[in-house]
Amino acid sequence: MFDFLIDGFGVALSPLNLGLAFLGAMLGTLFGALPGIGPINGIAILMPLAYTLGLPAESALILLAGVYTGAEYGGRMSSILLNVPGDAGAVMTTLDGHPLAKKGLAGPALGLSAVSSFVGATIAIIGLTLFAPLLAQVAVMFGPAEFFALMIFAFASMAVMMGKDPIKTAIGAVLGVMIAMVGVDSGTGVLRYTFGMAELYDGIDFVVMIIGLFAISEILLMLEHANRQDAGDEMPPLGRVMVSLKEVLYCKWTMLRCGLIGFIVGVLPGTGASVAGAVSYTTEKRLSDKEGTFGTGNMRGLAAPEAANNAAAAGSFVPMLTLGIPGSGTTAVLLGALMLYNITPGPMMFSERPEVAGGLIASLYIGNVVLLALNLPLAGLFAKVLTIPRWVLVPGIAILAFAGVYQLHSDLMAIYLMLIIGVFGYLLRKLGFSLAPVILGYVLGGLMEDNLRRALSISGGDVGILWQSGISLGLWIAAVLLLVLPWLLPKLLTRKSLDGA
């Protein structure tokens, strides 16, 4: 295991990869600081550029992973200073972060959130180092039936834990699966959802899908609110940014507890930082809020979601690298980046492409230190990005989006398709749908269909193979329990309280 990590550092510490880790961390912090941009849009914009520049697979993944972890750091800035979450994972940060800023503690709040993010991410990266190779050894025993059951479990986990409305989450996932079905059926040669257009025979390209669904829909939302007053006018003064040792020690157990919670939640497929932040904040409030000060500017209330968010971001790499199942919407995009390089994520990647897996894990250690070094002294400089007017920001994002797609395809049809998907994503967001289940459904849909075909081919059409082994049966039971228990438990508790009365 440690030989594997040492080899990974050999890859990550090369001048090119070290520079890309630093660049990814800085760009990610900027993307995260801008409300609504977040890690998915940042990766969606940079992914085609990295591929077009001819970066090796490990270098491209190190850059994009740096953007992901950097955006988790950067998302706290607008949450604390403006009460506007930079992304879904930073929602819980606003509850105590902005009240602290109102009290004149904006600088210490930013400093504490940086330290909490560092501690949470460190716990998760150590967990990733220890458990990913071991889980990969177990995953080698998975056949098509086990992988199909695992994806059913991922969809069940997503429906229960992602978003406020399980029905909308499930609908979004189904829409993603339907989009993944577009094109020629590889098994039968039948055309599906092509509407007679030859350009759709190969399906909808991943980059076109990602940039359209996230970047273009975000541009449309920004244009809709173009007349809104720039948020930077309301930004409170930062004061000192360096957090004191006393403030860090006051939150030490909170950071450790919530970092562990965030890692565990992040490992579950389809959850991500938003679920980890909510679970950790609620747990910490029960344990530490003896005086009822959470929500009014409590340092522990700020440290809890920040440690959990970054731990979940690193934890979501575990299922992606070992099982080929994205742990969050952002790792679904990173999964697509690997597929651009014809790399199949999963247990065999640790033996077949150790430079990719090892280099990525080692780069997370390096990027985490870089992010702490950047965010403590330069928080005031990064906060200036919040003052960028929309008339500069919107065209900039649009140029990067159009250039990325055109460089990759050199085809106007790809641009038109990207715009259509962008309008579709915009309408979904206006109707209250989260886009993460859509992209997870898109990524998992094709994999699920392929594994189902293989399993039924092995069994000669006998569906019993899908739950024949102990692993697949356990995953089916876990999926059913995930779907049933949230609906059943409240009814049982209500009936018990009525019987007691």
Short mmCIF file of C-alpha atoms in Angstrom, two decimals:
data_model
loop_
_atom_site.label_atom_id
_atom_site.label_comp_id
_atom_site.label_asym_id
_atom_site.label_seq_id
_atom_site.Cartn_x
_atom_site.Cartn_y
_atom_site.Cartn_z
CA MET A 1 0.00 0.00 0.00
CA PHE A 2 2.76 2.43 0.94
CA ASP A 3 4.81 1.42 -2.12
CA PHE A 4 1.74 2.31 -4.16
CA LEU A 5 1.57 5.74 -2.46
CA ILE A 6 5.30 6.39 -2.92
CA ASP A 7 4.98 5.62 -6.65
CA GLY A 8 2.00 7.99 -6.71
CA PHE A 9 4.07 10.81 -5.22
CA GLY A 10 6.69 10.12 -7.89
CA VAL A 11 4.01 10.93 -10.47
CA ALA A 12 2.41 13.85 -8.59
CA LEU A 13 5.73 15.58 -7.80
CA SER A 14 6.85 15.85 -11.42
CA PRO A 15 7.14 19.54 -12.42
CA LEU A 16 4.16 19.38 -14.80
CA ASN A 17 1.81 17.65 -12.37
CA LEU A 18 2.93 19.79 -9.43
CA GLY A 19 2.18 22.91 -11.47
CA LEU A 20 -1.20 21.53 -12.54
CA ALA A 21 -2.11 20.69 -8.92
CA PHE A 22 -1.31 24.28 -7.94
CA LEU A 23 -3.22 25.68 -10.94
CA GLY A 24 -6.23 23.44 -10.24
CA ALA A 25 -6.29 24.47 -6.57
CA MET A 26 -6.21 28.17 -7.45
CA LEU A 27 -8.79 27.96 -10.25
CA GLY A 28 -11.00 25.73 -8.12
CA THR A 29 -10.99 28.28 -5.30
CA LEU A 30 -12.01 30.99 -7.76
CA PHE A 31 -14.74 28.82 -9.30
CA GLY A 32 -16.04 27.89 -5.86
CA ALA A 33 -16.09 31.49 -4.67
CA LEU A 34 -18.40 32.55 -7.51
CA PRO A 35 -22.01 31.75 -6.52
CA GLY A 36 -23.57 29.23 -8.88
CA ILE A 37 -20.35 28.19 -10.66
CA GLY A 38 -19.04 25.52 -8.31
CA PRO A 39 -16.88 22.47 -9.03
CA ILE A 40 -19.05 20.84 -11.71
CA ASN A 41 -19.11 23.91 -13.96
CA GLY A 42 -15.40 24.49 -13.41
CA ILE A 43 -14.51 20.92 -14.38
CA ALA A 44 -16.98 20.95 -17.29
CA ILE A 45 -15.30 24.05 -18.73
CA LEU A 46 -11.70 22.88 -18.23
CA MET A 47 -12.10 19.20 -19.19
CA PRO A 48 -12.25 19.65 -23.00
CA LEU A 49 -9.42 22.19 -22.84
CA ALA A 50 -7.21 19.74 -20.91
CA TYR A 51 -7.95 16.98 -23.43
CA THR A 52 -7.37 19.25 -26.44
CA LEU A 53 -4.01 20.40 -25.03
CA GLY A 54 -2.89 16.74 -25.06
CA LEU A 55 -2.27 16.40 -21.33
CA PRO A 56 -1.64 12.81 -20.19
CA ALA A 57 -4.54 11.16 -18.38
CA GLU A 58 -2.93 11.40 -14.94
CA SER A 59 -2.06 15.08 -15.46
CA ALA A 60 -5.58 15.97 -16.62
CA LEU A 61 -7.12 14.15 -13.66
CA ILE A 62 -4.75 15.88 -11.21
CA LEU A 63 -5.78 19.27 -12.66
CA LEU A 64 -9.51 18.50 -12.49
CA ALA A 65 -9.29 16.94 -9.02
CA GLY A 66 -7.52 20.11 -7.87
CA VAL A 67 -10.41 22.16 -9.23
CA TYR A 68 -12.87 19.92 -7.35
CA THR A 69 -11.17 20.18 -3.96
CA GLY A 70 -10.36 23.86 -4.49
CA ALA A 71 -13.99 24.67 -5.23
CA GLU A 72 -15.01 23.07 -1.92
CA TYR A 73 -12.65 25.51 -0.21
CA GLY A 74 -13.80 28.48 -2.28
CA GLY A 75 -17.52 27.83 -1.81
CA ARG A 76 -17.32 29.07 1.76
CA MET A 77 -16.42 32.64 0.79
CA SER A 78 -19.75 33.76 -0.64
CA SER A 79 -21.56 31.73 2.05
CA ILE A 80 -19.81 33.58 4.86
CA LEU A 81 -19.51 37.04 3.33
CA LEU A 82 -22.77 37.30 1.35
CA ASN A 83 -25.03 34.56 2.76
CA VAL A 84 -25.11 33.11 -0.78
CA PRO A 85 -23.83 29.50 -1.03
CA GLY A 86 -21.16 29.03 -3.67
CA ASP A 87 -22.59 25.54 -4.35
CA ALA A 88 -25.00 23.06 -2.78
CA GLY A 89 -22.34 21.77 -0.40
CA ALA A 90 -21.90 25.22 1.19
CA VAL A 91 -25.55 25.73 2.16
CA MET A 92 -25.02 24.71 5.81
CA THR A 93 -22.00 27.04 6.04
CA THR A 94 -24.29 30.06 5.76
CA LEU A 95 -26.12 29.20 9.00
CA ASP A 96 -23.26 30.24 11.28
CA GLY A 97 -20.73 31.67 8.82
CA HIS A 98 -22.74 34.74 7.83
CA PRO A 99 -23.82 35.59 11.40
CA LEU A 100 -20.13 35.54 12.35
CA ALA A 101 -19.41 37.97 9.48
CA LYS A 102 -22.18 40.24 10.73
CA LYS A 103 -20.49 40.29 14.14
CA GLY A 104 -17.30 41.61 12.51
CA LEU A 105 -15.60 38.19 12.50
CA ALA A 106 -15.60 37.61 8.72
CA GLY A 107 -11.80 37.15 8.61
CA PRO A 108 -11.57 34.65 11.48
CA ALA A 109 -14.58 32.78 10.03
CA LEU A 110 -12.77 32.42 6.68
CA GLY A 111 -9.60 31.33 8.48
CA LEU A 112 -11.39 28.76 10.63
CA SER A 113 -13.26 27.37 7.62
CA ALA A 114 -9.93 26.93 5.78
CA VAL A 115 -8.43 25.02 8.73
CA SER A 116 -11.59 22.91 9.12
CA SER A 117 -11.56 22.13 5.41
CA PHE A 118 -7.91 21.08 5.67
CA VAL A 119 -8.55 18.77 8.66
CA GLY A 120 -11.64 17.18 7.09
CA ALA A 121 -9.92 16.64 3.74
CA THR A 122 -6.82 15.17 5.42
CA ILE A 123 -8.92 12.61 7.32
CA ALA A 124 -10.70 11.60 4.12
CA ILE A 125 -7.52 11.38 2.01
CA ILE A 126 -5.93 9.10 4.62
CA GLY A 127 -9.12 7.00 4.50
CA LEU A 128 -8.92 6.95 0.69
CA THR A 129 -5.28 5.81 0.86
CA LEU A 130 -6.05 3.00 3.31
CA PHE A 131 -9.35 1.69 1.96
CA ALA A 132 -9.29 2.26 -1.80
CA PRO A 133 -6.65 -0.41 -2.61
CA LEU A 134 -8.33 -2.87 -0.22
CA LEU A 135 -11.78 -2.24 -1.69
CA ALA A 136 -10.32 -2.63 -5.17
CA GLN A 137 -9.10 -6.13 -4.22
CA VAL A 138 -12.63 -7.03 -3.10
CA ALA A 139 -14.18 -5.44 -6.18
CA VAL A 140 -12.13 -7.73 -8.45
CA MET A 141 -14.56 -10.49 -7.38
CA PHE A 142 -17.50 -8.51 -8.80
CA GLY A 143 -19.10 -9.90 -11.95
CA PRO A 144 -21.72 -8.25 -14.20
CA ALA A 145 -24.58 -9.25 -11.84
CA GLU A 146 -22.82 -7.72 -8.82
CA PHE A 147 -22.08 -4.50 -10.70
CA PHE A 148 -25.70 -4.26 -11.83
CA ALA A 149 -26.88 -4.70 -8.22
CA LEU A 150 -24.33 -2.09 -7.10
CA MET A 151 -25.77 0.43 -9.56
CA ILE A 152 -29.29 -0.29 -8.35
CA PHE A 153 -28.01 0.43 -4.83
CA ALA A 154 -26.42 3.66 -6.11
CA PHE A 155 -29.74 4.80 -7.60
CA ALA A 156 -31.57 3.92 -4.35
CA SER A 157 -28.99 5.82 -2.29
CA MET A 158 -29.28 8.80 -4.63
CA ALA A 159 -33.11 8.86 -4.47
CA VAL A 160 -33.11 8.89 -0.66
CA MET A 161 -30.12 11.11 0.16
CA MET A 162 -29.75 13.59 -2.70
CA GLY A 163 -32.05 16.60 -2.77
CA LYS A 164 -35.13 17.47 -0.74
CA ASP A 165 -37.65 15.75 -3.02
CA PRO A 166 -36.98 12.01 -3.65
CA ILE A 167 -39.57 11.93 -6.45
CA LYS A 168 -37.83 14.73 -8.39
CA THR A 169 -34.48 13.08 -7.74
CA ALA A 170 -35.77 9.78 -9.18
CA ILE A 171 -37.28 11.57 -12.20
CA GLY A 172 -33.98 13.35 -12.82
CA ALA A 173 -32.07 10.05 -12.68
CA VAL A 174 -34.53 8.44 -15.13
CA LEU A 175 -34.11 11.38 -17.52
CA GLY A 176 -30.34 10.89 -17.34
CA VAL A 177 -30.68 7.18 -18.14
CA MET A 178 -32.95 8.02 -21.11
CA ILE A 179 -30.37 10.48 -22.47
CA ALA A 180 -27.69 7.77 -22.11
CA MET A 181 -29.81 5.48 -24.31
CA VAL A 182 -29.64 7.86 -27.30
CA GLY A 183 -27.85 6.35 -30.31
CA VAL A 184 -27.30 2.93 -31.85
CA ASP A 185 -27.90 0.01 -29.48
CA SER A 186 -24.54 -1.76 -29.33
CA GLY A 187 -26.21 -5.14 -28.82
CA THR A 188 -28.92 -5.12 -31.50
CA GLY A 189 -28.05 -2.22 -33.82
CA VAL A 190 -31.48 -0.64 -33.20
CA LEU A 191 -31.66 3.18 -33.34
CA ARG A 192 -32.93 4.71 -30.11
CA TYR A 193 -34.19 8.30 -29.69
CA THR A 194 -32.28 9.52 -32.77
CA PHE A 195 -35.35 10.99 -34.56
CA GLY A 196 -33.74 10.21 -37.91
CA MET A 197 -30.70 12.44 -37.24
CA ALA A 198 -27.43 10.81 -38.23
CA GLU A 199 -25.54 13.08 -35.81
CA LEU A 200 -27.17 11.26 -32.88
CA TYR A 201 -26.20 7.74 -33.99
CA ASP A 202 -23.13 7.83 -31.73
CA GLY A 203 -25.15 9.16 -28.80
CA ILE A 204 -24.78 12.45 -26.97
CA ASP A 205 -21.14 13.22 -26.21
CA PHE A 206 -20.25 13.51 -22.53
CA VAL A 207 -18.55 16.91 -22.84
CA VAL A 208 -21.51 18.36 -24.79
CA MET A 209 -23.87 16.99 -22.14
CA ILE A 210 -21.90 18.35 -19.18
CA ILE A 211 -21.22 21.83 -20.54
CA GLY A 212 -24.77 22.22 -21.83
CA LEU A 213 -26.46 20.91 -18.71
CA PHE A 214 -24.41 22.89 -16.20
CA ALA A 215 -22.51 25.79 -17.79
CA ILE A 216 -25.15 26.93 -20.32
CA SER A 217 -28.04 26.55 -17.86
CA GLU A 218 -26.04 28.60 -15.34
CA ILE A 219 -25.45 31.33 -17.94
CA LEU A 220 -29.20 31.50 -18.59
CA LEU A 221 -29.89 31.80 -14.86
CA MET A 222 -27.31 34.59 -14.59
CA LEU A 223 -28.92 36.45 -17.50
CA GLU A 224 -32.30 36.09 -15.82
CA HIS A 225 -30.95 37.87 -12.74
CA ALA A 226 -28.79 40.32 -14.69
CA ASN A 227 -30.52 43.34 -13.19
CA ARG A 228 -29.90 42.25 -9.63
CA GLN A 229 -27.51 44.43 -7.63
CA ASP A 230 -23.99 43.05 -7.57
CA ALA A 231 -23.43 41.11 -4.36
CA GLY A 232 -19.97 42.59 -3.87
CA ASP A 233 -21.52 45.92 -2.77
CA GLU A 234 -22.76 44.26 0.42
CA MET A 235 -19.52 42.48 1.38
CA PRO A 236 -18.52 43.07 5.01
CA PRO A 237 -14.91 44.00 5.94
CA LEU A 238 -12.64 41.01 6.57
CA GLY A 239 -10.36 42.25 9.33
CA ARG A 240 -7.79 39.66 10.44
CA VAL A 241 -7.89 36.41 8.45
CA MET A 242 -5.45 34.31 10.47
CA VAL A 243 -7.44 32.23 12.94
CA SER A 244 -6.09 32.01 16.49
CA LEU A 245 -4.87 28.75 18.05
CA LYS A 246 -7.52 29.11 20.76
CA GLU A 247 -10.29 29.19 18.16
CA VAL A 248 -8.89 26.13 16.40
CA LEU A 249 -8.55 24.14 19.63
CA TYR A 250 -12.12 25.11 20.60
CA CYS A 251 -13.32 23.30 17.45
CA LYS A 252 -10.81 20.42 17.36
CA TRP A 253 -13.22 17.59 18.25
CA THR A 254 -15.88 19.05 15.96
CA MET A 255 -13.46 18.98 13.02
CA LEU A 256 -12.35 15.41 13.72
CA ARG A 257 -15.88 14.08 14.22
CA CYS A 258 -17.34 15.81 11.20
CA GLY A 259 -14.37 14.92 8.99
CA LEU A 260 -15.05 11.25 9.75
CA ILE A 261 -18.80 11.68 9.14
CA GLY A 262 -18.11 13.45 5.86
CA PHE A 263 -15.80 10.66 4.66
CA ILE A 264 -18.37 7.95 5.45
CA VAL A 265 -21.17 9.88 3.72
CA GLY A 266 -18.93 10.68 0.74
CA VAL A 267 -18.15 7.00 0.16
CA LEU A 268 -21.86 6.25 -0.33
CA PRO A 269 -22.72 6.51 -4.05
CA GLY A 270 -24.85 9.48 -5.06
CA THR A 271 -24.60 11.53 -1.86
CA GLY A 272 -21.90 14.20 -1.96
CA ALA A 273 -20.99 17.28 0.08
CA SER A 274 -24.50 18.69 0.55
CA VAL A 275 -25.68 15.54 2.38
CA ALA A 276 -22.46 15.37 4.41
CA GLY A 277 -22.81 19.02 5.48
CA ALA A 278 -26.41 18.56 6.61
CA VAL A 279 -25.71 15.30 8.51
CA SER A 280 -22.61 16.67 10.26
CA TYR A 281 -24.25 19.98 11.23
CA THR A 282 -27.29 18.23 12.67
CA THR A 283 -25.11 15.75 14.57
CA GLU A 284 -22.81 18.42 15.96
CA LYS A 285 -25.74 20.58 17.01
CA ARG A 286 -27.09 17.71 19.12
CA LEU A 287 -23.69 17.04 20.68
CA SER A 288 -22.27 20.52 21.22
CA ASP A 289 -25.06 23.10 21.19
CA LYS A 290 -25.76 23.13 24.92
CA GLU A 291 -26.51 26.87 24.95
CA GLY A 292 -28.60 27.02 21.76
CA THR A 293 -26.16 29.27 19.89
CA PHE A 294 -25.96 27.29 16.64
CA GLY A 295 -27.35 29.46 13.86
CA THR A 296 -26.37 32.70 15.58
CA GLY A 297 -22.64 32.65 14.86
CA ASN A 298 -21.11 29.63 16.62
CA MET A 299 -17.57 28.68 15.59
CA ARG A 300 -18.35 24.96 15.90
CA GLY A 301 -21.44 25.43 13.75
CA LEU A 302 -19.13 26.77 11.04
CA ALA A 303 -16.40 24.15 11.46
CA ALA A 304 -18.80 21.18 11.28
CA PRO A 305 -20.09 21.51 7.69
CA GLU A 306 -16.75 22.79 6.39
CA ALA A 307 -14.85 19.73 7.66
CA ALA A 308 -17.60 17.41 6.37
CA ASN A 309 -17.87 19.04 2.91
CA ASN A 310 -14.21 18.58 2.09
CA ALA A 311 -14.08 15.10 3.64
CA ALA A 312 -17.03 14.05 1.47
CA ALA A 313 -15.33 15.45 -1.64
CA ALA A 314 -12.25 13.27 -1.05
CA GLY A 315 -14.37 10.31 0.10
CA SER A 316 -16.37 10.35 -3.13
CA PHE A 317 -13.20 9.26 -4.97
CA VAL A 318 -13.35 5.85 -3.22
CA PRO A 319 -16.32 4.40 -5.16
CA MET A 320 -15.21 6.15 -8.36
CA LEU A 321 -11.70 4.69 -8.37
CA THR A 322 -12.48 1.23 -6.98
CA LEU A 323 -15.93 0.44 -8.40
CA GLY A 324 -16.38 2.84 -11.30
CA ILE A 325 -19.42 4.30 -9.51
CA PRO A 326 -19.44 8.09 -8.96
CA GLY A 327 -19.83 9.13 -5.34
CA SER A 328 -21.21 12.55 -6.30
CA GLY A 329 -22.24 14.63 -9.30
CA THR A 330 -18.73 16.04 -9.60
CA THR A 331 -17.04 12.63 -9.58
CA ALA A 332 -19.52 11.62 -12.30
CA VAL A 333 -17.94 14.34 -14.43
CA LEU A 334 -14.46 13.12 -13.50
CA LEU A 335 -15.55 9.60 -14.45
CA GLY A 336 -16.41 10.96 -17.89
CA ALA A 337 -12.96 12.58 -18.07
CA LEU A 338 -11.38 9.15 -17.58
CA MET A 339 -13.60 7.72 -20.31
CA LEU A 340 -12.36 10.46 -22.68
CA TYR A 341 -8.92 8.88 -22.25
CA ASN A 342 -10.34 5.36 -22.77
CA ILE A 343 -9.66 4.46 -19.14
CA THR A 344 -12.28 2.31 -17.44
CA PRO A 345 -12.50 3.23 -13.74
CA GLY A 346 -12.72 0.26 -11.42
CA PRO A 347 -10.62 -2.23 -9.49
CA MET A 348 -8.34 -3.09 -12.40
CA MET A 349 -7.21 0.51 -12.75
CA PHE A 350 -4.97 0.10 -9.68
CA SER A 351 -2.98 -2.62 -11.45
CA GLU A 352 -3.35 -1.57 -15.10
CA ARG A 353 -2.96 2.23 -14.68
CA PRO A 354 -1.28 2.71 -11.26
CA GLU A 355 0.17 6.06 -12.36
CA VAL A 356 -3.38 7.44 -12.73
CA ALA A 357 -4.79 6.11 -9.45
CA GLY A 358 -1.62 6.64 -7.40
CA GLY A 359 -0.86 10.03 -8.91
CA LEU A 360 -4.39 11.23 -8.19
CA ILE A 361 -4.33 10.13 -4.53
CA ALA A 362 -0.87 11.64 -3.96
CA SER A 363 -1.93 14.89 -5.64
CA LEU A 364 -4.81 15.21 -3.17
CA TYR A 365 -2.28 15.37 -0.30
CA ILE A 366 -0.27 18.01 -2.14
CA GLY A 367 -3.34 20.00 -3.22
CA ASN A 368 -4.72 20.03 0.31
CA VAL A 369 -1.54 21.62 1.67
CA VAL A 370 -1.44 24.08 -1.25
CA LEU A 371 -5.06 25.07 -0.60
CA LEU A 372 -4.42 25.78 3.08
CA ALA A 373 -1.33 27.82 2.18
CA LEU A 374 -3.32 29.79 -0.42
CA ASN A 375 -6.53 30.31 1.52
CA LEU A 376 -5.15 31.55 4.83
CA PRO A 377 -3.04 34.51 3.64
CA LEU A 378 -4.88 35.20 0.37
CA ALA A 379 -8.50 34.96 1.49
CA GLY A 380 -8.97 38.69 1.02
CA LEU A 381 -7.62 38.51 -2.53
CA PHE A 382 -9.85 35.56 -3.45
CA ALA A 383 -12.85 37.37 -1.94
CA LYS A 384 -12.35 40.14 -4.52
CA VAL A 385 -13.68 37.75 -7.17
CA LEU A 386 -17.12 38.26 -5.62
CA THR A 387 -17.08 41.83 -6.90
CA ILE A 388 -16.77 40.80 -10.58
CA PRO A 389 -19.83 42.24 -12.37
CA ARG A 390 -22.13 39.90 -14.29
CA TRP A 391 -21.50 41.70 -17.59
CA VAL A 392 -17.91 40.42 -17.39
CA LEU A 393 -18.61 37.01 -15.84
CA VAL A 394 -21.35 35.75 -18.17
CA PRO A 395 -19.50 36.35 -21.49
CA GLY A 396 -16.34 34.85 -19.99
CA ILE A 397 -18.09 31.60 -19.05
CA ALA A 398 -19.87 31.49 -22.43
CA ILE A 399 -16.60 31.90 -24.37
CA LEU A 400 -14.92 29.09 -22.43
CA ALA A 401 -17.96 26.81 -22.88
CA PHE A 402 -18.26 27.34 -26.64
CA ALA A 403 -14.50 27.13 -27.20
CA GLY A 404 -14.21 23.89 -25.21
CA VAL A 405 -16.93 22.10 -27.18
CA TYR A 406 -15.82 23.40 -30.58
CA GLN A 407 -12.15 22.55 -29.99
CA LEU A 408 -13.12 18.98 -29.16
CA HIS A 409 -15.59 18.38 -32.01
CA SER A 410 -15.07 21.13 -34.65
CA ASP A 411 -18.75 20.66 -35.47
CA LEU A 412 -21.56 23.21 -35.24
CA MET A 413 -24.03 20.39 -34.52
CA ALA A 414 -22.28 19.85 -31.20
CA ILE A 415 -22.76 23.56 -30.40
CA TYR A 416 -26.49 23.40 -31.26
CA LEU A 417 -26.91 20.25 -29.18
CA MET A 418 -25.10 21.89 -26.27
CA LEU A 419 -27.50 24.86 -26.43
CA ILE A 420 -30.57 22.58 -26.55
CA ILE A 421 -29.33 20.64 -23.52
CA GLY A 422 -28.57 23.95 -21.77
CA VAL A 423 -32.15 25.16 -22.24
CA PHE A 424 -33.38 21.77 -21.01
CA GLY A 425 -31.18 22.06 -17.90
CA TYR A 426 -32.38 25.62 -17.30
CA LEU A 427 -36.03 24.48 -17.40
CA LEU A 428 -35.29 21.64 -14.99
CA ARG A 429 -33.67 24.04 -12.53
CA LYS A 430 -36.61 26.43 -12.78
CA LEU A 431 -38.91 23.52 -11.94
CA GLY A 432 -36.89 22.71 -8.82
CA PHE A 433 -34.94 19.70 -10.13
CA SER A 434 -31.34 19.08 -9.10
CA LEU A 435 -29.07 18.42 -12.09
CA ALA A 436 -26.73 16.05 -10.22
CA PRO A 437 -29.15 13.06 -10.44
CA VAL A 438 -29.49 13.70 -14.19
CA ILE A 439 -25.76 13.44 -14.79
CA LEU A 440 -25.43 10.45 -12.45
CA GLY A 441 -28.23 8.70 -14.35
CA TYR A 442 -26.49 9.55 -17.63
CA VAL A 443 -23.17 8.10 -16.47
CA LEU A 444 -24.59 5.02 -14.75
CA GLY A 445 -27.27 4.27 -17.36
CA GLY A 446 -24.94 2.91 -20.03
CA LEU A 447 -22.85 0.98 -17.50
CA MET A 448 -25.95 -0.54 -15.94
CA GLU A 449 -27.32 -1.63 -19.33
CA ASP A 450 -23.99 -3.20 -20.35
CA ASN A 451 -23.69 -5.17 -17.12
CA LEU A 452 -27.31 -6.32 -17.33
CA ARG A 453 -26.71 -7.61 -20.88
CA ARG A 454 -23.56 -9.45 -19.84
CA ALA A 455 -25.20 -11.03 -16.81
CA LEU A 456 -28.20 -12.26 -18.81
CA SER A 457 -25.89 -13.48 -21.57
CA ILE A 458 -23.91 -15.56 -19.04
CA SER A 459 -27.11 -17.07 -17.56
CA GLY A 460 -28.82 -17.67 -20.88
CA GLY A 461 -31.58 -15.19 -20.03
CA ASP A 462 -32.22 -16.38 -16.45
CA VAL A 463 -32.85 -13.24 -14.33
CA GLY A 464 -32.08 -15.21 -11.17
CA ILE A 465 -28.39 -14.54 -11.76
CA LEU A 466 -28.97 -10.92 -10.70
CA TRP A 467 -29.38 -11.94 -7.03
CA GLN A 468 -27.72 -15.35 -7.04
CA SER A 469 -24.46 -14.44 -5.26
CA GLY A 470 -24.24 -13.26 -1.67
CA ILE A 471 -22.76 -9.90 -2.72
CA SER A 472 -25.51 -9.07 -5.21
CA LEU A 473 -28.25 -10.28 -2.83
CA GLY A 474 -26.84 -8.09 -0.05
CA LEU A 475 -26.80 -5.06 -2.35
CA TRP A 476 -30.43 -5.69 -3.43
CA ILE A 477 -31.52 -5.94 0.23
CA ALA A 478 -29.61 -2.76 1.11
CA ALA A 479 -31.25 -0.92 -1.81
CA VAL A 480 -34.74 -2.02 -0.75
CA LEU A 481 -34.08 -1.01 2.88
CA LEU A 482 -32.81 2.40 1.76
CA LEU A 483 -36.05 3.02 -0.13
CA VAL A 484 -38.45 1.58 2.45
CA LEU A 485 -37.04 2.63 5.84
CA PRO A 486 -37.33 6.45 5.42
CA TRP A 487 -41.02 5.96 4.58
CA LEU A 488 -41.71 3.22 7.17
CA LEU A 489 -39.84 4.49 10.25
CA PRO A 490 -41.87 7.71 10.79
CA LYS A 491 -45.11 5.70 10.65
CA LEU A 492 -43.82 3.15 13.15
CA LEU A 493 -42.62 5.87 15.52
CA THR A 494 -45.95 7.71 15.24
CA ARG A 495 -47.90 4.55 15.98
CA LYS A 496 -45.63 3.77 18.95
CA SER A 497 -46.13 7.27 20.42
CA LEU A 498 -49.90 6.95 20.00
CA ASP A 499 -49.88 3.56 21.73
CA GLY A 500 -47.81 5.04 24.57
CA ALA A 501 -50.28 7.89 24.96
#
